[in-house]
Amino acid sequence: SHGGQILTTVDTWRTVSGMAEQFLGSPQVMDCGEHLLFDPKKKDLLGKKAAKKRIFSKRIVQLVPNSLSYDFFAARGGQEVVEGETPPRVCGRVFPPLLSHGQLSTSFLNAPYADNHVAMVFVYTDKMESVSDKDRKKNFKILSKYVRSHLMRLSPPGYECQEDNGSWMLAFDRIQNGIKFGLDLKENVEEKAVLCGDGLDKSKLFRVGIHWGPFLSMGPHTVSGHADYFGPIVNRAARIAAQCEPGQVCVGVPMGDGDEPPDPGPSVEVDVIGVKQLKGISIEMVIFACRKSEKEKEES
């Protein structure tokens, strides 16, 4: 840690977070990602028992007293700017990246926010009603490893905002990365994932909804410290995913938006599904289904 910085593991924070408001003054929580705490090349320093278990990494969160915290929500789109006037200055403590032996996952500081635009992606997993509760939990754990692995394969990596029983809210710096993530995840799970239980169609496990656009503000979630985005883009991406057929990767574009639909690149073929009025959304959305081109399939 750096001078004045308060760090703890996410496990410890989960234990005490319920008392944060009453006893800790509701500190700002920021996810720092998973880090190597020891040099894996120096196993002799850990002792035989620790080396045997190979526990070298932990997910870390940063705590900052509320009165000293940097207001990310205001700095990243949440403050009103009057034309012709200088935007109010946002103050608060911001620390450099952690001093660890290596960062293994993205942190809040890696979440995309440039130009107040983001590619928001929701991944919904099949309920797997044909398998037992025990097998379903095991499968969700297996699939989460695939999701996180594919996030880290992109450049820059995709960001996991939250996960809830096989559903993920993800953020990407551009829509091409969001589409690539969805198609690669679907293909990889279908070809290689070994899941528990019978009767599962791995080609139809996921429904992936993608939407590109501006967000109103973003900052660390009050409990998890993960990036929390606000604005219509969040609900739109969730509704696009909900309307997907199992196995589909869909992009939604608002009607009359004025912007050209984003180009997913030559490796992706796009089929127009149609214009839909999605639940809870005031404007109509044009829905596109994405799939890998035949050339891309042969190369992969």
Coordinates of C-alpha atoms in Angstrom, one line a residue:
S1 CA 0.0 0.0 0.0
H2 CA 0.9 3.7 -0.3
G3 CA 1.1 6.2 2.5
G4 CA -2.3 6.9 4.0
Q5 CA -3.9 4.1 2.0
I6 CA -6.2 1.6 3.7
L7 CA -6.4 -1.8 2.1
T8 CA -8.1 -5.1 3.1
T9 CA -9.2 -8.3 1.4
V10 CA -12.7 -8.6 -0.1
D11 CA -13.4 -11.5 2.3
T12 CA -12.7 -9.3 5.3
W13 CA -14.7 -6.4 3.9
R14 CA -17.7 -8.7 3.3
T15 CA -17.6 -9.7 7.0
V16 CA -17.6 -6.1 8.3
S17 CA -19.4 -4.2 5.5
G18 CA -22.7 -4.5 7.3
M19 CA -21.3 -2.3 10.0
A20 CA -19.8 0.3 7.6
E21 CA -22.5 3.0 8.1
Q22 CA -22.8 2.7 11.9
F23 CA -19.2 2.2 12.9
L24 CA -17.0 3.2 10.0
G25 CA -18.7 6.3 8.7
S26 CA -19.6 4.8 5.3
P27 CA -16.2 4.9 3.7
Q28 CA -15.7 4.9 0.0
V29 CA -15.1 1.4 -1.2
M30 CA -13.0 0.8 -4.4
D31 CA -12.3 -2.6 -5.9
C32 CA -8.5 -2.9 -6.6
G33 CA -8.7 -6.3 -8.4
E34 CA -6.9 -9.6 -7.5
H35 CA -3.3 -9.3 -6.7
L36 CA -0.3 -11.6 -6.1
L37 CA 0.6 -11.0 -2.4
F38 CA 3.8 -13.1 -2.5
D39 CA 6.4 -13.7 -5.1
P40 CA 5.5 -17.2 -6.5
K41 CA 9.2 -17.8 -7.3
K42 CA 10.1 -17.6 -3.6
K43 CA 8.0 -20.4 -2.2
D44 CA 10.5 -21.0 0.6
L45 CA 9.4 -17.8 2.3
L46 CA 5.8 -19.0 2.7
G47 CA 6.3 -22.2 4.7
K48 CA 5.5 -25.7 3.6
K49 CA 1.7 -25.6 4.4
A50 CA 1.1 -22.3 2.5
A51 CA 3.2 -23.3 -0.5
K52 CA 1.3 -26.6 -0.7
K53 CA -2.0 -24.8 -1.0
R54 CA -0.6 -22.3 -3.4
I55 CA -2.6 -19.4 -2.0
F56 CA -0.6 -16.5 -3.4
S57 CA -3.4 -14.1 -4.5
K58 CA -6.3 -12.2 -2.9
R59 CA -8.9 -9.7 -4.2
I60 CA -8.2 -6.3 -2.5
V61 CA -10.5 -3.4 -1.8
Q62 CA -9.5 0.1 -0.8
L63 CA -11.3 2.1 1.9
V64 CA -11.2 5.9 2.0
P65 CA -12.9 8.0 4.7
N66 CA -16.0 9.7 3.1
S67 CA -14.8 13.2 3.9
L68 CA -11.5 12.6 2.0
S69 CA -12.8 10.5 -0.9
Y70 CA -12.6 11.5 -4.6
D71 CA -16.1 11.9 -6.1
F72 CA -15.8 9.7 -9.2
F73 CA -19.5 10.1 -10.0
A74 CA -19.1 13.9 -10.3
A75 CA -15.8 13.7 -12.1
R76 CA -17.1 11.2 -14.7
G77 CA -20.2 12.8 -15.9
G78 CA -22.3 13.4 -12.8
Q79 CA -21.9 17.1 -12.4
E80 CA -23.9 19.8 -14.2
V81 CA -21.7 22.0 -16.5
V82 CA -23.0 25.4 -17.5
E83 CA -22.0 26.5 -21.0
G84 CA -19.2 29.0 -20.9
E85 CA -18.3 28.3 -17.3
T86 CA -15.4 26.2 -15.9
P87 CA -16.6 22.8 -14.5
P88 CA -16.4 22.6 -10.7
R89 CA -13.2 21.1 -9.6
V90 CA -13.5 17.6 -8.1
C91 CA -11.1 17.0 -5.1
G92 CA -10.3 14.0 -3.0
R93 CA -7.6 11.3 -2.4
V94 CA -6.6 9.2 -5.4
F95 CA -3.8 6.6 -5.0
P96 CA -1.5 5.0 -7.6
P97 CA -1.8 1.3 -8.6
L98 CA -1.1 -1.1 -5.8
L99 CA 2.5 -2.2 -5.1
S100 CA 2.0 -6.0 -5.5
H101 CA 3.8 -8.8 -7.3
G102 CA 1.2 -8.7 -10.1
Q103 CA -2.4 -7.8 -10.9
L104 CA -4.4 -10.8 -12.0
S105 CA -7.8 -9.1 -12.8
T106 CA -9.2 -5.7 -13.6
S107 CA -9.8 -3.1 -10.9
F108 CA -12.2 -0.2 -10.8
L109 CA -9.5 2.0 -12.3
N110 CA -9.6 -0.2 -15.4
A111 CA -13.3 0.2 -16.0
P112 CA -14.0 2.1 -19.3
Y113 CA -15.2 5.7 -19.1
A114 CA -13.5 7.7 -21.9
D115 CA -15.8 10.3 -23.5
N116 CA -18.6 9.1 -21.2
H117 CA -19.3 6.2 -23.6
V118 CA -19.3 2.5 -22.9
A119 CA -20.3 -0.8 -24.5
M120 CA -22.6 -2.3 -21.9
V121 CA -23.1 -6.1 -22.1
F122 CA -25.5 -8.3 -20.1
V123 CA -25.0 -12.1 -20.1
Y124 CA -27.9 -14.3 -19.0
T125 CA -27.4 -18.0 -18.5
D126 CA -30.0 -20.7 -19.1
K127 CA -31.7 -21.7 -15.8
M128 CA -30.6 -25.3 -16.3
E129 CA -33.9 -26.7 -15.0
S130 CA -32.9 -30.2 -16.1
V131 CA -30.1 -30.5 -13.5
S132 CA -30.0 -30.5 -9.7
D133 CA -29.4 -27.4 -7.6
K134 CA -26.0 -28.7 -6.6
D135 CA -24.9 -29.3 -10.3
R136 CA -26.4 -25.9 -11.3
K137 CA -24.2 -24.1 -8.7
K138 CA -21.1 -26.1 -9.9
N139 CA -21.9 -25.1 -13.5
F140 CA -22.3 -21.4 -12.7
K141 CA -18.9 -21.6 -11.0
I142 CA -17.4 -23.2 -14.1
L143 CA -19.0 -20.7 -16.5
S144 CA -17.8 -17.8 -14.4
K145 CA -14.2 -18.9 -15.0
Y146 CA -14.9 -18.9 -18.7
V147 CA -16.4 -15.4 -18.5
R148 CA -13.5 -13.9 -16.6
S149 CA -10.9 -15.7 -18.7
H150 CA -12.4 -14.2 -21.9
L151 CA -12.6 -10.7 -20.3
M152 CA -8.8 -10.8 -19.7
R153 CA -8.1 -12.0 -23.3
L154 CA -9.2 -8.7 -24.8
S155 CA -7.1 -5.5 -25.2
P156 CA -7.9 -3.6 -23.1
P157 CA -9.6 -6.2 -20.9
G158 CA -13.4 -6.2 -20.4
Y159 CA -14.6 -5.2 -17.0
E160 CA -17.0 -7.2 -14.7
C161 CA -19.4 -4.8 -13.0
Q162 CA -21.4 -7.5 -11.1
E163 CA -22.4 -11.1 -11.1
D164 CA -25.5 -12.7 -9.8
N165 CA -26.3 -16.5 -10.1
G166 CA -25.0 -16.9 -13.6
S167 CA -25.9 -13.4 -14.9
W168 CA -23.2 -10.8 -15.6
M169 CA -23.1 -7.1 -16.2
L170 CA -20.0 -6.2 -18.1
A171 CA -18.4 -3.1 -19.6
F172 CA -16.1 -2.7 -22.6
D173 CA -14.3 0.3 -24.1
R174 CA -15.9 -0.3 -27.6
I175 CA -18.7 -2.4 -29.1
Q176 CA -16.3 -4.5 -31.2
N177 CA -14.8 -5.9 -28.0
G178 CA -18.2 -6.6 -26.6
I179 CA -19.3 -8.5 -29.6
K180 CA -16.0 -10.4 -29.8
F181 CA -16.3 -11.4 -26.2
G182 CA -19.8 -12.7 -26.6
L183 CA -19.1 -14.8 -29.7
D184 CA -15.8 -16.2 -28.4
L185 CA -17.4 -17.1 -25.0
K186 CA -20.3 -18.9 -26.7
E187 CA -17.9 -20.8 -29.0
N188 CA -15.4 -21.7 -26.3
V189 CA -18.0 -23.0 -23.8
E190 CA -19.8 -25.0 -26.5
E191 CA -16.5 -26.7 -27.6
K192 CA -14.6 -27.2 -24.3
A193 CA -16.7 -26.7 -21.2
V194 CA -17.4 -29.8 -19.1
L195 CA -20.6 -29.2 -17.2
C196 CA -22.4 -31.3 -14.6
G197 CA -25.7 -33.0 -15.4
D198 CA -27.4 -34.3 -18.5
G199 CA -29.7 -32.7 -21.1
L200 CA -27.8 -29.3 -21.4
D201 CA -27.5 -27.8 -24.8
K202 CA -24.2 -25.9 -24.6
S203 CA -24.9 -24.0 -27.8
K204 CA -27.9 -22.3 -26.1
L205 CA -26.6 -21.6 -22.6
F206 CA -26.2 -17.8 -23.0
R207 CA -28.2 -14.9 -24.1
V208 CA -26.0 -11.9 -24.7
G209 CA -27.3 -8.3 -25.1
I210 CA -25.0 -5.4 -26.1
H211 CA -25.6 -1.7 -26.3
W212 CA -23.2 1.1 -27.0
G213 CA -23.8 4.7 -25.9
P214 CA -23.3 7.4 -23.3
F215 CA -23.7 7.0 -19.6
L216 CA -24.8 9.7 -17.2
S217 CA -22.2 8.9 -14.5
M218 CA -20.1 6.1 -13.0
G219 CA -18.2 5.5 -9.8
P220 CA -17.5 2.7 -7.3
H221 CA -20.5 0.8 -5.9
T222 CA -21.1 1.6 -2.2
V223 CA -20.6 -2.0 -1.1
S224 CA -18.7 -4.0 -3.7
G225 CA -16.5 -1.1 -4.9
H226 CA -16.9 -2.3 -8.5
A227 CA -17.7 0.2 -11.2
D228 CA -21.4 1.2 -11.2
Y229 CA -22.8 2.9 -14.3
F230 CA -26.0 5.1 -14.4
G231 CA -28.1 6.1 -17.3
P232 CA -30.5 4.5 -19.9
I233 CA -27.7 2.4 -21.4
V234 CA -27.9 0.0 -18.5
N235 CA -31.6 -0.8 -18.7
R236 CA -31.4 -0.9 -22.5
A237 CA -28.6 -3.5 -22.5
A238 CA -30.4 -5.6 -20.0
R239 CA -33.6 -5.6 -22.0
I240 CA -31.7 -6.5 -25.2
A241 CA -30.3 -9.5 -23.5
A242 CA -33.7 -10.5 -22.1
Q243 CA -35.3 -10.5 -25.6
C244 CA -32.6 -12.8 -27.1
E245 CA -33.3 -16.3 -28.0
P246 CA -31.0 -18.8 -26.2
G247 CA -27.6 -18.9 -27.9
Q248 CA -28.0 -15.4 -29.5
V249 CA -25.6 -12.5 -29.3
C250 CA -27.6 -9.4 -30.0
V251 CA -26.8 -5.7 -30.5
G252 CA -29.5 -3.0 -30.0
V253 CA -29.5 0.4 -31.7
P254 CA -32.1 3.1 -30.9
M255 CA -34.4 4.1 -33.8
G256 CA -33.8 7.7 -35.0
D257 CA -30.6 8.0 -33.0
G258 CA -28.9 9.7 -35.9
D259 CA -25.7 7.7 -35.4
E260 CA -24.6 5.0 -37.8
P261 CA -24.8 1.5 -36.4
P262 CA -21.3 0.5 -35.2
D263 CA -19.3 -1.6 -37.5
P264 CA -18.5 -5.0 -35.8
G265 CA -15.7 -5.7 -38.3
P266 CA -15.1 -8.2 -41.1
S267 CA -15.0 -11.2 -38.8
V268 CA -18.6 -10.8 -37.8
E269 CA -21.8 -11.3 -39.8
V270 CA -24.9 -9.4 -38.8
D271 CA -28.6 -10.3 -39.3
V272 CA -31.4 -7.8 -38.8
I273 CA -34.0 -9.3 -36.5
G274 CA -36.3 -6.3 -36.6
V275 CA -37.6 -3.3 -34.7
K276 CA -38.8 -3.9 -31.2
Q277 CA -40.4 -2.0 -28.4
L278 CA -38.7 -3.4 -25.3
K279 CA -40.2 -3.3 -21.9
G280 CA -39.5 -0.2 -19.9
I281 CA -37.8 1.6 -22.8
S282 CA -39.6 4.6 -24.4
I283 CA -37.9 4.4 -27.8
E284 CA -37.9 1.6 -30.3
M285 CA -34.8 -0.5 -30.8
V286 CA -33.4 -2.1 -33.9
I287 CA -32.1 -5.6 -32.9
F288 CA -29.2 -7.2 -34.8
A289 CA -28.0 -10.8 -34.2
C290 CA -24.3 -11.3 -34.5
R291 CA -22.4 -14.5 -35.6
K292 CA -18.9 -15.3 -36.6
S293 CA -18.2 -15.2 -40.4
E294 CA -17.4 -18.5 -42.0
K295 CA -13.8 -17.4 -42.6
E296 CA -13.4 -16.5 -38.9
K297 CA -14.8 -19.9 -37.9
E298 CA -12.3 -21.7 -40.1
E299 CA -9.4 -19.7 -38.7
S300 CA -10.4 -20.2 -35.1

